[in-house]
Amino acid sequence: MNPPSFSKLPILIKPFLLSLFLSIFFLVFLSTQSPLLRLKTTTNPPSNGSAGGLRIRRGYTSYNAYIERQLNKTLNPKLRKIWTTRDWDRKIRVFAGVFQSLKQRKLILNESKALSIGARVGQEVAAMKMVGVSDAVGIDLVPYPPLVMKGDFHAQPFRNQTFDFEFSNVFDHALYPWKFVGEIERTLKPGGVCVLHVAVARQTDKFSANDLYSVQPLLELFKESELLEVRKVDAFGLDTEVVFRKKKINPY
Ligand SMILES: *[C@@H]1O[C@H](CO)[C@@H](O)[C@H](O)[C@H]1NC(C)=O
Ligand SMILES: *[C@@H]1O[C@H](CO)[C@@H](O)[C@H](O)[C@H]1NC(C)=O
Ligand SMILES: *[C@@H]1O[C@H](CO)[C@@H](O)[C@H](O)[C@H]1NC(C)=O
Ligand SMILES: *[C@@H]1O[C@H](CO)[C@@H](O)[C@H](O)[C@H]1NC(C)=O
Protein backbone atom coordinates (compact mmCIF):
# COMPACT_ATOMS: atom_id res chain seq x y z
CA MET A 1 0.00 0.00 0.00
CA ASN A 2 1.35 3.35 -0.99
CA PRO A 3 1.07 6.07 1.66
CA PRO A 4 0.29 9.49 0.24
CA SER A 5 3.46 10.85 -1.15
CA PHE A 6 4.71 13.89 0.74
CA SER A 7 6.39 15.21 -2.33
CA LYS A 8 2.91 15.74 -3.81
CA LEU A 9 1.65 17.94 -0.95
CA PRO A 10 3.34 21.18 -1.92
CA ILE A 11 1.76 20.89 -5.33
CA LEU A 12 -1.68 20.66 -3.73
CA ILE A 13 -0.95 23.41 -1.25
CA LYS A 14 0.28 25.90 -3.84
CA PRO A 15 -3.07 26.47 -5.57
CA PHE A 16 -4.74 26.45 -2.17
CA LEU A 17 -2.49 29.20 -0.85
CA LEU A 18 -2.87 31.13 -4.06
CA SER A 19 -6.66 31.08 -3.89
CA LEU A 20 -6.52 31.97 -0.20
CA PHE A 21 -4.46 35.07 -0.98
CA LEU A 22 -6.74 35.96 -3.85
CA SER A 23 -9.88 35.71 -1.74
CA ILE A 24 -8.35 37.77 1.08
CA PHE A 25 -7.34 40.38 -1.45
CA PHE A 26 -10.85 40.29 -2.94
CA LEU A 27 -12.48 40.65 0.51
CA VAL A 28 -10.31 43.66 1.36
CA PHE A 29 -11.20 45.16 -1.99
CA LEU A 30 -14.92 44.53 -1.34
CA SER A 31 -14.80 46.16 2.09
CA THR A 32 -13.37 49.37 0.67
CA GLN A 33 -16.23 49.38 -1.83
CA SER A 34 -19.03 48.84 0.71
CA PRO A 35 -21.73 51.50 0.59
CA LEU A 36 -21.15 52.47 4.23
CA LEU A 37 -17.50 53.25 3.75
CA ARG A 38 -18.06 54.91 0.42
CA LEU A 39 -20.65 57.19 2.00
CA LYS A 40 -18.19 58.15 4.69
CA THR A 41 -15.42 59.10 2.35
CA THR A 42 -17.54 60.97 -0.15
CA THR A 43 -19.81 62.88 2.23
CA ASN A 44 -17.01 64.18 4.42
CA PRO A 45 -16.16 67.51 2.87
CA PRO A 46 -12.90 69.26 3.54
CA SER A 47 -12.95 70.28 7.16
CA ASN A 48 -10.49 71.59 9.68
CA GLY A 49 -10.41 68.30 11.52
CA SER A 50 -12.39 69.19 14.62
CA ALA A 51 -15.74 68.72 12.93
CA GLY A 52 -15.85 66.44 9.87
CA GLY A 53 -19.14 66.79 8.06
CA LEU A 54 -19.32 70.51 8.54
CA ARG A 55 -18.11 72.84 5.85
CA ILE A 56 -17.63 76.56 6.28
CA ARG A 57 -18.49 78.36 3.06
CA ARG A 58 -15.74 80.35 1.51
CA GLY A 59 -16.13 83.83 0.18
CA TYR A 60 -16.26 85.96 3.30
CA THR A 61 -13.26 88.25 3.28
CA SER A 62 -13.86 89.44 6.83
CA TYR A 63 -16.24 89.15 9.72
CA ASN A 64 -17.66 92.54 8.78
CA ALA A 65 -18.38 91.38 5.24
CA TYR A 66 -20.20 88.40 6.71
CA ILE A 67 -22.23 90.58 9.10
CA GLU A 68 -23.09 92.94 6.26
CA ARG A 69 -24.40 90.12 4.15
CA GLN A 70 -26.49 88.78 7.03
CA LEU A 71 -27.83 92.27 7.67
CA ASN A 72 -28.73 92.53 4.02
CA LYS A 73 -31.22 89.72 4.45
CA THR A 74 -32.43 90.74 7.87
CA LEU A 75 -32.99 94.35 6.81
CA ASN A 76 -34.56 93.58 3.44
CA PRO A 77 -37.80 95.60 3.69
CA LYS A 78 -39.76 93.22 1.47
CA LEU A 79 -38.79 90.21 3.56
CA ARG A 80 -39.49 92.03 6.82
CA LYS A 81 -42.93 92.96 5.55
CA ILE A 82 -43.69 89.35 4.66
CA TRP A 83 -42.32 88.07 8.00
CA THR A 84 -44.54 90.40 9.99
CA THR A 85 -47.70 89.98 7.91
CA ARG A 86 -48.35 87.05 5.58
CA ASP A 87 -45.84 84.76 7.32
CA TRP A 88 -46.72 85.62 10.89
CA ASP A 89 -49.73 83.41 11.69
CA ARG A 90 -48.51 80.42 9.74
CA LYS A 91 -45.07 80.48 11.40
CA ILE A 92 -46.48 81.00 14.87
CA ARG A 93 -48.81 78.05 14.39
CA VAL A 94 -45.97 75.75 13.35
CA PHE A 95 -43.62 76.98 16.07
CA ALA A 96 -46.34 76.71 18.72
CA GLY A 97 -46.64 73.06 17.68
CA VAL A 98 -42.87 72.64 18.02
CA PHE A 99 -42.77 74.15 21.52
CA GLN A 100 -45.94 72.36 22.63
CA SER A 101 -44.30 69.08 21.68
CA LEU A 102 -41.12 70.08 23.56
CA LYS A 103 -43.28 70.92 26.58
CA GLN A 104 -44.89 67.50 26.48
CA ARG A 105 -41.41 66.03 26.54
CA LYS A 106 -40.56 68.29 29.53
CA LEU A 107 -37.74 69.93 27.60
CA ILE A 108 -39.22 73.39 28.09
CA LEU A 109 -41.48 74.45 30.97
CA ASN A 110 -43.78 77.43 31.56
CA GLU A 111 -41.24 78.81 34.01
CA SER A 112 -38.20 78.28 31.74
CA LYS A 113 -36.14 81.34 30.92
CA ALA A 114 -35.97 80.91 27.17
CA LEU A 115 -33.95 82.34 24.29
CA SER A 116 -34.48 82.18 20.55
CA ILE A 117 -31.24 82.72 18.60
CA GLY A 118 -31.45 84.49 15.25
CA ALA A 119 -35.07 85.28 15.88
CA ARG A 120 -35.62 87.86 13.08
CA VAL A 121 -39.02 89.35 13.91
CA GLY A 122 -39.61 87.01 16.84
CA GLN A 123 -42.16 84.50 15.62
CA GLU A 124 -40.58 81.76 17.72
CA VAL A 125 -40.61 84.04 20.76
CA ALA A 126 -44.30 84.81 20.26
CA ALA A 127 -44.95 81.08 19.90
CA MET A 128 -43.11 80.29 23.14
CA LYS A 129 -45.21 82.86 24.96
CA MET A 130 -48.33 81.45 23.35
CA VAL A 131 -47.71 78.00 24.81
CA GLY A 132 -47.15 79.51 28.26
CA VAL A 133 -43.39 80.24 28.39
CA SER A 134 -43.71 83.86 29.45
CA ASP A 135 -40.02 84.63 30.07
CA ALA A 136 -38.87 84.32 26.47
CA VAL A 137 -36.78 86.64 24.32
CA GLY A 138 -34.99 86.54 21.00
CA ILE A 139 -31.72 87.96 19.68
CA ASP A 140 -30.77 89.01 16.17
CA LEU A 141 -28.47 91.53 14.53
CA VAL A 142 -31.45 93.81 14.08
CA PRO A 143 -33.73 94.23 17.13
CA TYR A 144 -37.51 93.91 16.85
CA PRO A 145 -38.85 95.08 20.21
CA PRO A 146 -40.25 93.85 22.42
CA LEU A 147 -39.74 90.27 21.24
CA VAL A 148 -36.22 90.49 19.82
CA MET A 149 -33.24 92.34 21.22
CA LYS A 150 -30.02 93.17 19.41
CA GLY A 151 -27.37 90.50 19.72
CA ASP A 152 -24.79 88.57 17.71
CA PHE A 153 -24.98 84.83 18.28
CA HIS A 154 -21.19 84.65 18.00
CA ALA A 155 -21.00 86.78 21.15
CA GLN A 156 -24.30 86.58 23.01
CA PRO A 157 -25.11 89.67 25.10
CA PHE A 158 -25.85 87.57 28.21
CA ARG A 159 -24.04 86.46 31.30
CA ASN A 160 -22.97 82.87 31.85
CA GLN A 161 -25.74 80.47 32.92
CA THR A 162 -28.68 82.71 32.09
CA PHE A 163 -31.12 80.40 30.28
CA ASP A 164 -32.97 77.15 30.90
CA PHE A 165 -33.76 76.73 27.23
CA GLU A 166 -32.35 77.93 23.91
CA PHE A 167 -33.74 77.37 20.45
CA SER A 168 -32.28 78.14 17.05
CA ASN A 169 -32.95 77.39 13.42
CA VAL A 170 -30.10 79.51 12.08
CA PHE A 171 -27.10 77.27 12.80
CA ASP A 172 -26.33 77.35 9.08
CA HIS A 173 -25.85 81.12 9.30
CA ALA A 174 -22.96 80.78 11.73
CA LEU A 175 -19.61 81.67 10.25
CA TYR A 176 -17.93 80.28 13.36
CA PRO A 177 -20.06 77.28 14.41
CA TRP A 178 -17.80 76.54 17.39
CA LYS A 179 -18.47 80.04 18.72
CA PHE A 180 -22.18 79.71 18.04
CA VAL A 181 -22.28 76.51 20.11
CA GLY A 182 -19.76 77.77 22.68
CA GLU A 183 -21.98 80.76 23.37
CA ILE A 184 -25.03 78.53 23.81
CA GLU A 185 -23.17 76.35 26.30
CA ARG A 186 -21.84 79.41 28.11
CA THR A 187 -25.25 81.06 28.55
CA LEU A 188 -27.21 77.88 29.34
CA LYS A 189 -27.60 76.95 32.98
CA PRO A 190 -26.23 73.52 33.91
CA GLY A 191 -28.98 71.08 32.93
CA GLY A 192 -30.35 73.60 30.42
CA VAL A 193 -31.68 72.40 27.07
CA CYS A 194 -30.73 73.49 23.57
CA VAL A 195 -32.89 72.61 20.58
CA LEU A 196 -31.57 73.14 17.07
CA HIS A 197 -33.46 72.76 13.83
CA VAL A 198 -30.95 72.07 11.07
CA ALA A 199 -30.83 70.94 7.47
CA VAL A 200 -28.69 67.84 7.07
CA ALA A 201 -27.10 67.08 3.73
CA ARG A 202 -28.96 69.60 1.69
CA GLN A 203 -28.49 73.11 0.50
CA THR A 204 -29.98 75.73 2.76
CA ASP A 205 -29.97 79.26 1.40
CA LYS A 206 -27.52 81.65 -0.16
CA PHE A 207 -27.12 83.42 3.16
CA SER A 208 -25.90 80.24 4.82
CA ALA A 209 -22.33 80.36 6.04
CA ASN A 210 -21.90 76.63 6.58
CA ASP A 211 -23.23 73.29 5.38
CA LEU A 212 -23.90 70.36 7.66
CA TYR A 213 -23.61 66.83 6.28
CA SER A 214 -24.60 64.88 9.39
CA VAL A 215 -25.33 65.55 13.06
CA GLN A 216 -21.89 64.20 14.02
CA PRO A 217 -20.17 67.63 13.91
CA LEU A 218 -22.77 68.93 16.37
CA LEU A 219 -21.83 66.17 18.82
CA GLU A 220 -18.25 67.36 18.60
CA LEU A 221 -19.15 71.04 18.97
CA PHE A 222 -21.42 70.56 22.01
CA LYS A 223 -18.52 69.65 24.26
CA GLU A 224 -20.27 70.32 27.58
CA SER A 225 -23.58 68.71 26.68
CA GLU A 226 -25.14 65.32 26.11
CA LEU A 227 -27.27 64.45 23.12
CA LEU A 228 -30.87 63.76 24.13
CA GLU A 229 -32.71 63.34 20.83
CA VAL A 230 -32.45 63.49 17.07
CA ARG A 231 -35.80 63.61 15.26
CA LYS A 232 -37.03 64.26 11.78
CA VAL A 233 -39.07 67.43 11.49
CA ASP A 234 -40.54 69.43 8.66
CA ALA A 235 -39.88 73.02 9.66
CA PHE A 236 -39.47 75.58 6.92
CA GLY A 237 -36.88 73.73 4.90
CA LEU A 238 -35.12 72.28 7.94
CA ASP A 239 -35.44 68.55 8.40
CA THR A 240 -33.78 67.58 11.69
CA GLU A 241 -34.39 68.48 15.32
CA VAL A 242 -31.39 67.92 17.59
CA VAL A 243 -31.73 68.25 21.36
CA PHE A 244 -28.82 68.69 23.76
CA ARG A 245 -28.70 69.06 27.53
CA LYS A 246 -25.82 70.92 29.14
CA LYS A 247 -24.15 68.64 31.66
CA LYS A 248 -24.72 69.44 35.29
CA ILE A 249 -21.20 68.83 36.51
CA ASN A 250 -18.48 70.80 34.82
CA PRO A 251 -15.71 68.25 34.19
CA TYR A 252 -13.00 70.90 34.53
C1 LIG B 1 -11.26 75.06 13.04
O1 LIG B 1 -12.00 74.85 14.25
C2 LIG B 1 -11.43 75.39 15.41
C3 LIG B 1 -12.32 75.10 16.62
O2 LIG B 1 -12.85 73.84 16.59
C4 LIG B 1 -11.21 76.87 15.26
O3 LIG B 1 -10.58 77.38 16.41
C5 LIG B 1 -10.37 77.16 14.04
O4 LIG B 1 -10.24 78.54 13.86
C6 LIG B 1 -10.98 76.52 12.79
N1 LIG B 1 -10.07 76.73 11.66
C7 LIG B 1 -10.51 77.04 10.43
C8 LIG B 1 -9.45 77.20 9.39
O5 LIG B 1 -11.68 77.18 10.15
C1 LIG C 1 -27.37 94.05 -0.38
O1 LIG C 1 -28.46 93.85 -1.27
C2 LIG C 1 -28.49 94.76 -2.35
C3 LIG C 1 -29.78 94.53 -3.13
O2 LIG C 1 -30.28 93.24 -2.93
C4 LIG C 1 -27.25 94.62 -3.19
O3 LIG C 1 -27.27 95.53 -4.24
C5 LIG C 1 -26.03 94.84 -2.31
O4 LIG C 1 -24.85 94.67 -3.04
C6 LIG C 1 -26.05 93.92 -1.12
N1 LIG C 1 -24.94 94.23 -0.24
C7 LIG C 1 -24.16 93.29 0.29
C8 LIG C 1 -23.10 93.76 1.20
O5 LIG C 1 -24.31 92.11 0.04
C1 LIG D 1 -48.56 76.74 31.33
O1 LIG D 1 -49.15 77.93 30.86
C2 LIG D 1 -50.31 77.73 30.08
C3 LIG D 1 -50.72 79.04 29.48
O2 LIG D 1 -50.62 80.09 30.39
C4 LIG D 1 -51.37 77.09 30.93
O3 LIG D 1 -52.55 76.85 30.16
C5 LIG D 1 -50.86 75.78 31.46
O4 LIG D 1 -51.78 75.20 32.34
C6 LIG D 1 -49.54 75.95 32.16
N1 LIG D 1 -48.99 74.64 32.43
C7 LIG D 1 -48.43 74.32 33.58
C8 LIG D 1 -47.90 72.94 33.68
O5 LIG D 1 -48.36 75.11 34.51
C1 LIG E 1 -18.11 82.41 31.57
O1 LIG E 1 -17.91 81.20 30.87
C2 LIG E 1 -16.74 81.17 30.11
C3 LIG E 1 -16.75 79.92 29.25
O2 LIG E 1 -17.38 78.85 29.88
C4 LIG E 1 -15.54 81.25 31.03
O3 LIG E 1 -14.35 81.22 30.29
C5 LIG E 1 -15.62 82.56 31.82
O4 LIG E 1 -14.60 82.63 32.73
C6 LIG E 1 -16.97 82.66 32.52
N1 LIG E 1 -17.10 84.00 33.09
C7 LIG E 1 -17.49 84.21 34.33
C8 LIG E 1 -17.63 85.63 34.73
O5 LIG E 1 -17.74 83.30 35.09
Short mmCIF file of C-alpha atoms in Angstrom, two decimals, residues 8 30 34 58 64 70 76 107 114 137 166 181 191-193 196 210 218 245:
data_model
loop_
_atom_site.label_atom_id
_atom_site.label_comp_id
_atom_site.label_asym_id
_atom_site.label_seq_id
_atom_site.Cartn_x
_atom_site.Cartn_y
_atom_site.Cartn_z
CA LYS A 8 2.91 15.74 -3.81
CA LEU A 30 -14.92 44.53 -1.34
CA SER A 34 -19.03 48.84 0.71
CA ARG A 58 -15.74 80.35 1.51
CA ASN A 64 -17.66 92.54 8.78
CA GLN A 70 -26.49 88.78 7.03
CA ASN A 76 -34.56 93.58 3.44
CA LEU A 107 -37.74 69.93 27.60
CA ALA A 114 -35.97 80.91 27.17
CA VAL A 137 -36.78 86.64 24.32
CA GLU A 166 -32.35 77.93 23.91
CA VAL A 181 -22.28 76.51 20.11
CA GLY A 191 -28.98 71.08 32.93
CA GLY A 192 -30.35 73.60 30.42
CA VAL A 193 -31.68 72.40 27.07
CA LEU A 196 -31.57 73.14 17.07
CA ASN A 210 -21.90 76.63 6.58
CA LEU A 218 -22.77 68.93 16.37
CA ARG A 245 -28.70 69.06 27.53
#
